[in-house]
Short mmCIF file of C-alpha atoms in Angstrom, two decimals:
data_model
loop_
_atom_site.label_atom_id
_atom_site.label_comp_id
_atom_site.label_asym_id
_atom_site.label_seq_id
_atom_site.Cartn_x
_atom_site.Cartn_y
_atom_site.Cartn_z
CA MET A 200 -16.13 89.23 182.83
CA ASN A 201 -16.64 87.75 186.54
CA GLU A 202 -17.60 89.90 189.27
CA ARG A 203 -14.24 90.57 190.51
CA GLU A 204 -13.24 91.84 187.16
CA LEU A 205 -16.37 94.01 187.01
CA LEU A 206 -15.69 95.67 190.28
CA ALA A 207 -12.21 96.34 189.45
CA LYS A 208 -13.53 98.09 186.19
CA ARG A 209 -16.13 100.00 188.12
CA ALA A 210 -13.41 101.11 190.67
CA ALA A 211 -11.34 102.46 187.75
CA LEU A 212 -14.23 104.40 186.60
CA ILE A 213 -14.94 105.81 190.05
CA ALA A 214 -11.25 106.80 190.27
CA GLN A 215 -11.55 108.44 186.78
CA ALA A 216 -14.47 110.61 188.24
CA ARG A 217 -12.84 111.48 191.03
CA GLY A 218 -9.72 112.61 189.49
CA MET A 219 -11.95 115.06 187.37
CA VAL A 220 -13.40 116.35 190.68
CA GLU A 221 -10.12 116.93 192.35
CA LYS A 222 -8.71 118.74 189.39
CA ALA A 223 -11.53 121.06 189.32
CA GLU A 224 -11.21 121.65 193.04
CA VAL A 225 -7.53 122.32 192.66
CA GLU A 226 -8.21 124.99 189.87
CA THR A 227 -10.99 126.46 192.28
CA ARG A 228 -13.74 126.08 189.45
CA ASP A 229 -16.89 124.17 188.29
CA PHE A 230 -16.97 121.59 185.70
CA SER A 231 -16.78 122.86 181.91
CA THR A 232 -19.64 121.64 179.83
CA GLU A 233 -17.51 119.16 178.27
CA GLU A 234 -16.25 117.92 181.49
CA GLN A 235 -19.85 117.75 182.87
CA THR A 236 -20.66 115.43 179.82
CA ASN A 237 -17.84 113.13 180.43
CA TYR A 238 -18.55 112.95 184.19
CA ASP A 239 -22.24 112.10 183.51
CA ALA A 240 -20.95 109.52 180.82
CA ILE A 241 -18.75 107.89 183.46
CA PHE A 242 -21.67 107.43 185.71
CA ALA A 243 -23.64 105.98 182.83
CA ASP A 244 -21.01 103.33 182.37
CA ILE A 245 -20.96 102.70 186.14
CA ALA A 246 -24.68 102.22 186.09
CA LYS A 247 -24.22 99.71 183.28
CA LEU A 248 -21.63 97.71 185.32
CA ASP A 249 -23.96 97.90 188.37
CA VAL A 250 -26.61 96.02 186.37
CA LYS A 251 -24.35 93.43 185.24
CA ILE A 252 -22.72 92.96 188.85
CA GLU A 253 -26.33 92.64 190.26
CA ASN A 254 -27.36 90.02 187.65
CA ILE A 255 -24.19 87.94 188.43
CA ARG A 256 -25.21 88.19 192.02
CA LYS A 257 -28.59 86.99 191.47
CA LEU A 258 -27.56 83.97 189.47
CA GLY A 259 -25.48 82.96 192.45
CA THR A 260 -28.70 83.06 194.75
CA VAL A 261 -30.95 81.33 192.44
CA GLU A 262 -32.13 77.93 194.01
CA PRO A 263 -32.25 75.19 191.71
CA ASN A 264 -35.50 73.90 190.44
CA GLU A 265 -37.18 71.80 193.17
CA PHE A 266 -38.01 69.13 190.45
CA ARG A 267 -34.65 68.69 189.22
CA SER A 268 -33.15 67.71 192.68
CA SER A 269 -32.54 64.22 193.96
CA GLU A 270 -35.99 64.32 195.49
CA ALA A 271 -37.53 64.66 191.85
CA ILE A 272 -35.76 61.63 190.32
CA ARG A 273 -36.82 59.14 193.38
CA PRO A 274 -39.66 56.88 192.51
CA GLU A 275 -43.08 58.11 193.40
CA GLY A 276 -43.39 55.36 196.20
CA ASP A 277 -40.40 56.65 197.88
CA ARG A 278 -41.78 60.29 198.09
CA ASP A 279 -44.51 61.81 200.06
CA THR A 280 -47.95 62.70 198.47
CA ALA A 281 -47.41 66.39 198.57
CA THR A 282 -44.14 66.13 196.67
CA VAL A 283 -45.58 64.20 194.26
CA ASP A 284 -48.77 66.11 193.57
CA ALA A 285 -46.67 69.16 193.43
CA GLU A 286 -44.59 67.71 190.65
CA LYS A 287 -47.68 66.68 188.75
CA GLN A 288 -49.09 70.19 189.09
CA SER A 289 -45.68 71.69 187.98
CA ARG A 290 -45.79 69.39 184.68
CA ALA A 291 -49.38 70.22 184.21
CA MET A 292 -48.70 74.02 184.30
CA ALA A 293 -45.76 73.70 182.00
CA ALA A 294 -48.05 71.72 179.63
CA TYR A 295 -50.69 74.53 179.82
CA MET A 296 -48.23 77.09 179.11
CA ARG A 297 -46.89 75.41 176.05
CA THR A 298 -50.08 74.18 174.61
CA GLY A 299 -53.11 75.23 176.25
CA ALA A 300 -53.97 71.62 177.02
CA VAL A 301 -55.69 71.09 180.30
CA SER A 302 -54.36 67.82 181.58
CA PRO A 303 -56.18 65.83 184.45
CA GLU A 304 -53.76 67.13 187.14
CA LEU A 305 -54.59 70.77 186.03
CA ARG A 306 -58.43 70.33 185.75
CA ALA A 307 -59.28 70.48 189.19
CA LEU A 308 -57.53 73.62 189.29
CA GLN A 309 -59.19 75.12 186.32
CA ALA A 310 -61.53 78.22 186.79
CA ASP A 311 -62.53 78.23 183.10
CA SER A 312 -61.18 77.36 179.71
CA ASP A 313 -62.30 77.61 176.02
CA VAL A 314 -61.01 77.50 172.61
CA ALA A 315 -60.08 81.16 172.46
CA GLY A 316 -58.24 81.20 175.79
CA GLY A 317 -58.49 79.90 179.35
CA PHE A 318 -58.15 81.16 182.64
CA MET A 319 -56.33 79.29 185.46
CA THR A 320 -55.94 79.69 189.05
CA THR A 321 -52.22 78.66 189.48
CA PRO A 322 -50.84 76.20 192.14
CA GLN A 323 -49.54 77.79 195.27
CA GLN A 324 -45.88 76.51 194.33
CA PHE A 325 -46.22 78.86 191.11
CA ILE A 326 -47.14 81.78 193.17
CA ASN A 327 -44.37 81.49 195.64
CA ARG A 328 -41.90 80.95 193.00
CA LEU A 329 -43.37 84.15 191.20
CA ILE A 330 -43.16 86.34 194.51
CA LYS A 331 -39.65 84.94 195.23
CA ALA A 332 -38.58 86.06 191.69
CA ILE A 333 -40.26 89.45 192.27
CA ASP A 334 -38.37 89.85 195.60
CA ASN A 335 -35.20 89.16 193.67
CA GLN A 336 -35.63 91.96 191.12
CA VAL A 337 -36.70 94.80 193.23
CA PHE A 338 -35.14 96.43 196.59
CA ILE A 339 -38.00 97.37 198.82
CA ARG A 340 -39.77 93.82 198.28
CA GLN A 341 -36.25 92.24 199.34
CA TRP A 342 -36.10 94.25 202.36
CA ALA A 343 -39.53 94.43 203.59
CA THR A 344 -41.36 92.03 205.85
CA PRO A 345 -43.74 89.89 203.75
CA ASN A 346 -47.27 88.63 204.65
CA LEU A 347 -49.71 86.35 202.82
CA VAL A 348 -53.27 86.86 202.88
CA ALA A 349 -54.79 83.39 201.94
CA THR A 350 -58.42 84.13 202.68
CA ALA A 351 -59.07 87.17 204.62
CA GLN A 352 -60.11 90.45 202.80
CA SER A 353 -57.40 92.43 204.55
CA LEU A 354 -54.39 92.31 206.92
CA GLY A 355 -54.51 94.22 210.17
CA MET A 356 -51.28 95.60 211.31
CA PRO A 357 -51.17 96.48 215.03
CA TYR A 358 -48.63 99.06 216.03
CA LEU A 359 -47.40 101.15 219.15
CA ALA A 360 -48.83 104.58 218.75
CA ASN A 361 -47.23 106.03 221.91
CA ASP A 362 -44.84 104.68 224.42
CA PRO A 363 -45.39 104.82 228.05
CA ASP A 364 -43.49 107.46 230.11
CA ASP A 365 -40.26 106.52 231.70
CA ALA A 366 -40.35 104.39 234.96
CA ASP A 367 -40.66 106.15 238.23
CA TRP A 368 -38.22 105.98 241.03
CA THR A 369 -39.95 104.74 244.08
CA SER A 370 -39.97 103.00 247.54
CA GLU A 371 -39.63 99.21 247.78
CA LEU A 372 -43.42 98.72 248.08
CA GLY A 373 -44.20 101.64 245.43
CA THR A 374 -45.91 100.70 242.05
CA GLY A 375 -45.09 103.94 240.23
CA ASN A 376 -47.54 106.45 238.77
CA LEU A 377 -50.42 104.97 236.70
CA ASP A 378 -49.41 105.49 233.13
CA SER A 379 -51.98 106.43 230.26
CA ALA A 380 -49.70 107.63 227.61
CA MET A 381 -49.15 104.16 226.13
CA SER A 382 -51.64 103.42 223.20
CA PHE A 383 -51.99 101.13 220.13
CA GLY A 384 -53.39 101.61 216.68
CA LYS A 385 -54.16 99.32 213.74
CA ARG A 386 -53.44 99.95 209.97
CA GLU A 387 -54.97 97.71 207.24
CA LEU A 388 -53.37 96.13 204.30
CA PHE A 389 -55.76 95.42 201.57
CA PRO A 390 -54.34 93.31 198.57
CA HIS A 391 -55.05 95.44 195.48
CA PRO A 392 -55.32 94.05 192.04
CA LEU A 393 -52.29 94.28 189.65
CA ALA A 394 -52.26 92.82 186.11
CA LYS A 395 -49.75 92.57 183.27
CA ARG A 396 -50.04 91.22 179.69
CA ILE A 397 -46.96 89.37 178.11
CA LYS A 398 -46.25 87.83 174.70
CA ILE A 399 -44.15 84.82 173.97
CA SER A 400 -43.26 83.21 170.57
CA ASN A 401 -45.06 80.02 169.95
CA LYS A 402 -41.98 78.49 168.75
CA LEU A 403 -40.24 79.20 171.92
CA LEU A 404 -43.01 77.70 173.68
CA ARG A 405 -42.89 74.70 171.76
CA LEU A 406 -39.19 74.17 172.17
CA ASN A 407 -38.33 75.34 175.59
CA PRO A 408 -38.63 72.80 178.22
CA ASP A 409 -38.82 75.23 181.16
CA VAL A 410 -41.44 77.58 179.71
CA GLU A 411 -42.98 77.84 183.15
CA GLN A 412 -39.79 79.57 184.52
CA LEU A 413 -39.62 81.64 181.38
CA ALA A 414 -43.40 82.89 182.18
CA ILE A 415 -42.29 83.47 185.81
CA ASP A 416 -39.23 85.44 184.87
CA ARG A 417 -41.16 87.70 182.28
CA LEU A 418 -44.11 88.10 184.61
CA ALA A 419 -41.96 88.81 187.95
CA TYR A 420 -40.19 91.71 185.98
CA LYS A 421 -43.24 93.28 184.87
CA PHE A 422 -45.01 93.01 188.36
CA ALA A 423 -41.73 94.02 189.94
CA VAL A 424 -41.42 97.37 188.23
CA SER A 425 -45.05 98.35 189.11
CA PHE A 426 -44.72 97.34 192.80
CA GLU A 427 -41.47 99.07 193.22
CA LYS A 428 -42.70 102.28 191.89
CA ALA A 429 -45.86 102.18 194.10
CA ALA A 430 -43.47 101.33 197.20
CA MET A 431 -41.38 104.25 196.24
CA THR A 432 -44.07 106.99 195.45
CA GLY A 433 -47.45 105.34 195.65
CA SER A 434 -50.34 107.34 197.11
CA GLY A 435 -51.90 104.21 199.04
CA ALA A 436 -55.11 104.62 197.01
CA SER A 437 -55.73 101.19 195.44
CA ARG A 438 -51.89 100.58 195.47
CA PRO A 439 -49.27 100.42 198.20
CA LEU A 440 -48.24 103.49 200.06
CA GLY A 441 -44.83 104.69 199.02
CA VAL A 442 -41.73 105.40 201.36
CA PHE A 443 -41.37 108.97 199.60
CA THR A 444 -44.99 109.81 200.13
CA ALA A 445 -45.78 111.99 203.12
CA SER A 446 -48.65 110.47 205.01
CA ALA A 447 -50.24 110.17 208.38
CA ASP A 448 -50.78 106.61 207.61
CA GLY A 449 -47.19 105.98 206.67
CA ILE A 450 -44.28 108.25 207.12
CA SER A 451 -45.17 111.97 208.13
CA THR A 452 -43.40 114.96 207.31
CA GLY A 453 -41.86 114.78 210.76
CA ARG A 454 -39.38 112.41 209.41
CA ASP A 455 -38.09 114.69 206.88
CA VAL A 456 -34.57 116.10 207.20
CA SER A 457 -33.49 119.29 205.28
CA THR A 458 -31.11 121.03 207.60
CA ASP A 459 -27.96 122.07 205.80
CA ASN A 460 -29.00 121.05 202.52
CA THR A 461 -29.59 123.72 199.73
CA THR A 462 -32.58 124.13 197.32
CA THR A 463 -30.72 122.09 194.73
CA ALA A 464 -28.55 119.49 196.32
CA PHE A 465 -27.90 117.75 199.72
CA THR A 466 -24.68 118.37 201.37
CA ALA A 467 -22.24 116.36 203.47
CA ASP A 468 -23.63 117.85 206.82
CA GLY A 469 -27.29 117.48 205.63
CA LEU A 470 -26.66 113.53 205.01
CA LYS A 471 -24.93 113.36 208.45
CA ASN A 472 -28.03 115.21 209.88
CA ALA A 473 -30.12 112.38 208.21
CA LYS A 474 -28.20 109.62 209.54
CA TYR A 475 -28.32 110.88 213.22
CA SER A 476 -32.06 111.44 212.96
CA LEU A 477 -32.20 107.76 212.92
CA LYS A 478 -32.11 106.06 216.22
CA GLY A 479 -28.90 103.89 216.73
CA ALA A 480 -31.09 100.89 217.19
CA TYR A 481 -31.84 100.85 213.52
CA TRP A 482 -28.56 101.39 212.38
CA PRO A 483 -27.35 97.59 212.00
CA ARG A 484 -30.16 97.02 209.23
CA ALA A 485 -30.28 100.47 207.92
CA LYS A 486 -29.54 101.29 204.20
CA TRP A 487 -29.38 104.50 202.25
CA LEU A 488 -31.62 104.41 198.99
CA PHE A 489 -30.85 107.02 196.26
CA HIS A 490 -31.41 107.46 192.51
CA ARG A 491 -28.17 107.11 190.45
CA ASP A 492 -28.36 110.86 189.76
CA ALA A 493 -27.96 111.31 193.48
CA VAL A 494 -25.02 109.06 193.53
CA LYS A 495 -23.32 111.38 190.89
CA MET A 496 -23.70 114.38 193.65
CA LEU A 497 -22.60 111.76 196.52
CA ALA A 498 -19.26 111.17 194.57
CA LYS A 499 -18.12 114.73 194.84
CA LEU A 500 -18.96 115.02 198.74
CA LYS A 501 -16.04 115.16 201.15
CA ASP A 502 -16.01 115.34 204.96
CA ALA A 503 -14.21 117.73 207.24
CA GLN A 504 -10.92 115.55 206.71
CA ASN A 505 -10.97 115.90 202.97
CA ARG A 506 -12.15 112.13 202.59
CA TYR A 507 -14.91 110.90 200.32
CA LEU A 508 -18.02 110.31 202.00
CA TRP A 509 -19.15 107.61 199.31
CA GLN A 510 -16.96 104.39 199.58
CA ALA A 511 -17.10 102.26 196.50
CA SER A 512 -17.39 98.71 196.83
CA VAL A 513 -14.39 96.60 195.66
CA GLN A 514 -15.23 93.30 197.48
CA LEU A 515 -17.34 90.49 196.03
CA GLY A 516 -20.89 90.55 197.17
CA GLN A 517 -20.47 93.97 199.23
CA PRO A 518 -22.65 97.10 198.59
CA ASP A 519 -21.22 100.74 198.32
CA MET A 520 -21.03 102.40 201.80
CA LEU A 521 -21.98 105.98 203.09
CA GLU A 522 -21.43 107.08 206.68
CA GLY A 523 -20.83 103.46 207.62
CA VAL A 524 -24.26 102.36 206.19
CA PRO A 525 -24.72 100.38 203.06
CA LEU A 526 -25.95 102.39 199.94
CA PHE A 527 -28.11 101.20 197.17
CA THR A 528 -29.50 102.85 193.92
CA SER A 529 -32.81 102.44 192.58
CA GLU A 530 -34.14 103.87 189.03
CA TYR A 531 -37.32 104.56 191.07
CA ALA A 532 -36.31 106.75 193.81
CA PRO A 533 -36.79 110.52 193.37
CA ASN A 534 -34.31 112.29 191.08
CA THR A 535 -35.64 115.93 190.80
CA PHE A 536 -33.44 118.13 192.54
CA THR A 537 -35.75 121.19 193.45
CA ALA A 538 -36.52 123.16 196.44
CA ALA A 539 -38.47 121.07 199.08
CA LEU A 540 -38.37 117.58 197.34
CA TYR A 541 -37.34 114.45 198.57
CA VAL A 542 -33.98 113.04 197.09
CA GLY A 543 -33.16 109.93 199.28
CA MET A 544 -33.65 108.19 202.39
CA ILE A 545 -32.02 106.15 205.12
CA ALA A 546 -33.99 103.39 206.92
CA ASP A 547 -34.57 100.01 208.21
CA PHE A 548 -36.78 98.86 205.59
CA SER A 549 -37.84 95.61 207.49
CA TYR A 550 -40.45 97.99 208.95
CA TYR A 551 -42.12 98.11 205.28
CA HIS A 552 -44.88 95.32 205.36
CA THR A 553 -46.21 93.62 202.15
CA ALA A 554 -49.35 91.63 201.98
CA ASP A 555 -49.94 89.29 198.83
CA ALA A 556 -53.10 87.21 198.08
CA LEU A 557 -52.58 83.73 197.07
CA ASP A 558 -54.76 83.65 194.25
CA PHE A 559 -52.62 84.54 191.27
CA GLY A 560 -54.08 83.47 187.90
CA ILE A 561 -53.05 83.30 184.23
CA GLN A 562 -55.12 83.83 181.20
CA ARG A 563 -53.81 82.54 178.02
CA LEU A 564 -54.68 84.33 174.81
CA ASN A 565 -54.30 81.66 171.84
CA GLU A 566 -55.90 83.76 168.92
CA LEU A 567 -55.21 87.51 169.89
CA TYR A 568 -51.58 87.27 168.47
CA ALA A 569 -52.04 84.66 165.84
CA GLU A 570 -50.76 86.81 162.97
CA SER A 571 -47.43 87.32 165.05
CA ASN A 572 -47.15 83.65 165.69
CA GLN A 573 -47.43 84.56 169.48
CA THR A 574 -49.41 83.58 172.45
CA GLY A 575 -50.33 86.12 175.03
CA PHE A 576 -50.53 85.57 178.81
CA ILE A 577 -52.27 87.90 181.22
CA GLY A 578 -51.15 87.58 184.88
CA ARG A 579 -53.11 88.89 187.74
CA LEU A 580 -51.84 89.39 191.44
CA GLU A 581 -53.32 91.11 194.32
CA SER A 582 -50.69 92.99 196.59
CA ASP A 583 -50.39 95.86 199.09
CA GLY A 584 -47.60 97.46 201.03
CA MET A 585 -46.92 100.48 203.65
CA PRO A 586 -44.65 101.56 206.12
CA VAL A 587 -45.61 100.44 209.80
CA LEU A 588 -43.30 102.44 212.00
CA GLU A 589 -42.24 105.86 210.85
CA GLU A 590 -39.46 106.38 213.10
CA ALA A 591 -37.57 103.49 211.37
CA PHE A 592 -37.29 105.95 208.19
CA VAL A 593 -35.66 109.33 207.52
CA ARG A 594 -36.34 111.22 204.22
CA VAL A 595 -33.44 113.31 202.86
CA LYS A 596 -35.15 116.60 201.75
CA LEU A 597 -33.78 119.74 199.81
CA ALA A 598 -34.22 123.17 201.53
CA ALA A 599 -37.39 125.19 200.99
CA SER A 600 -36.92 128.15 198.60
#
């Protein structure tokens, strides 16, 4: 199925779910056990379609391999030195991934190599492609503001801690009152170590002409999940600080909104309160972020005019909408609906900053998985992230008991 057909199928499932809700409303009753099971099954099918739709959209945004472009097939004498060197490094990288052989192009980059397995510092091009792949697989990294830390141990992020007071009405020659309210602060981003081990069939390594991209895809997936979890709920201790973590260094409890919500669910009015707690200046780039379990609740909510708040997408490339703001679902957003817990967020996520150190390395394990005819690879990356302006974030919180 193409994206249009998948969207049509998704819309039909949503209509079916809403039909169940409206039938129960007309009969002034809650769902029966069987109806609730069927309702949950419909949203499980919707979640599967969402994955397929997202995969199709990702394919549409993938850039062709640099070295398969017209630039790559031109004679070396017609290309600049940097392009030729990058191509040689890419070929050497692919050869190392397939066979463990260290070519002359790669030897200068090699930190250590032996028969049992070697460690190599990867070319910057490989690192950039890996980070791009990670960005494509998770939400917060896609929306965040990236920073590269090439040599420094940390990245200082200055921020405006307090605004000056409003300007004073004065005379033609007056200068207004001296203001002492404005102040600045600085937060530090320290790229923290992140590692993951993968295994690839030796036959696949031997036969696949683009094994480098295969390794990038698998490592990116593994690193992406770890980073997304931390960007959601990380403590900030040796890992990123999450947007759902209350912290004076990130988003304080002053940005929590629970008014009109119950102890087990948010309400239409509660969501409106959250939206209007975010300044209008942030709305053009704002996004809602919920777990799919929360979206099942959203699907039942209506406004005062009996219209559904959740507007499901039926257009190619367009997200769902909630109160005029794009809505996204993440498996790593909170989904425990208990008193005083976070269950969602509306924010301009460009005010979440990431910092990545450009020293990604791969260690090749030739012997460890010999019995299963596989080769192991350990990837190591250093990364950090945190919210840098709390007023750009509003968390949806359930009422306290």
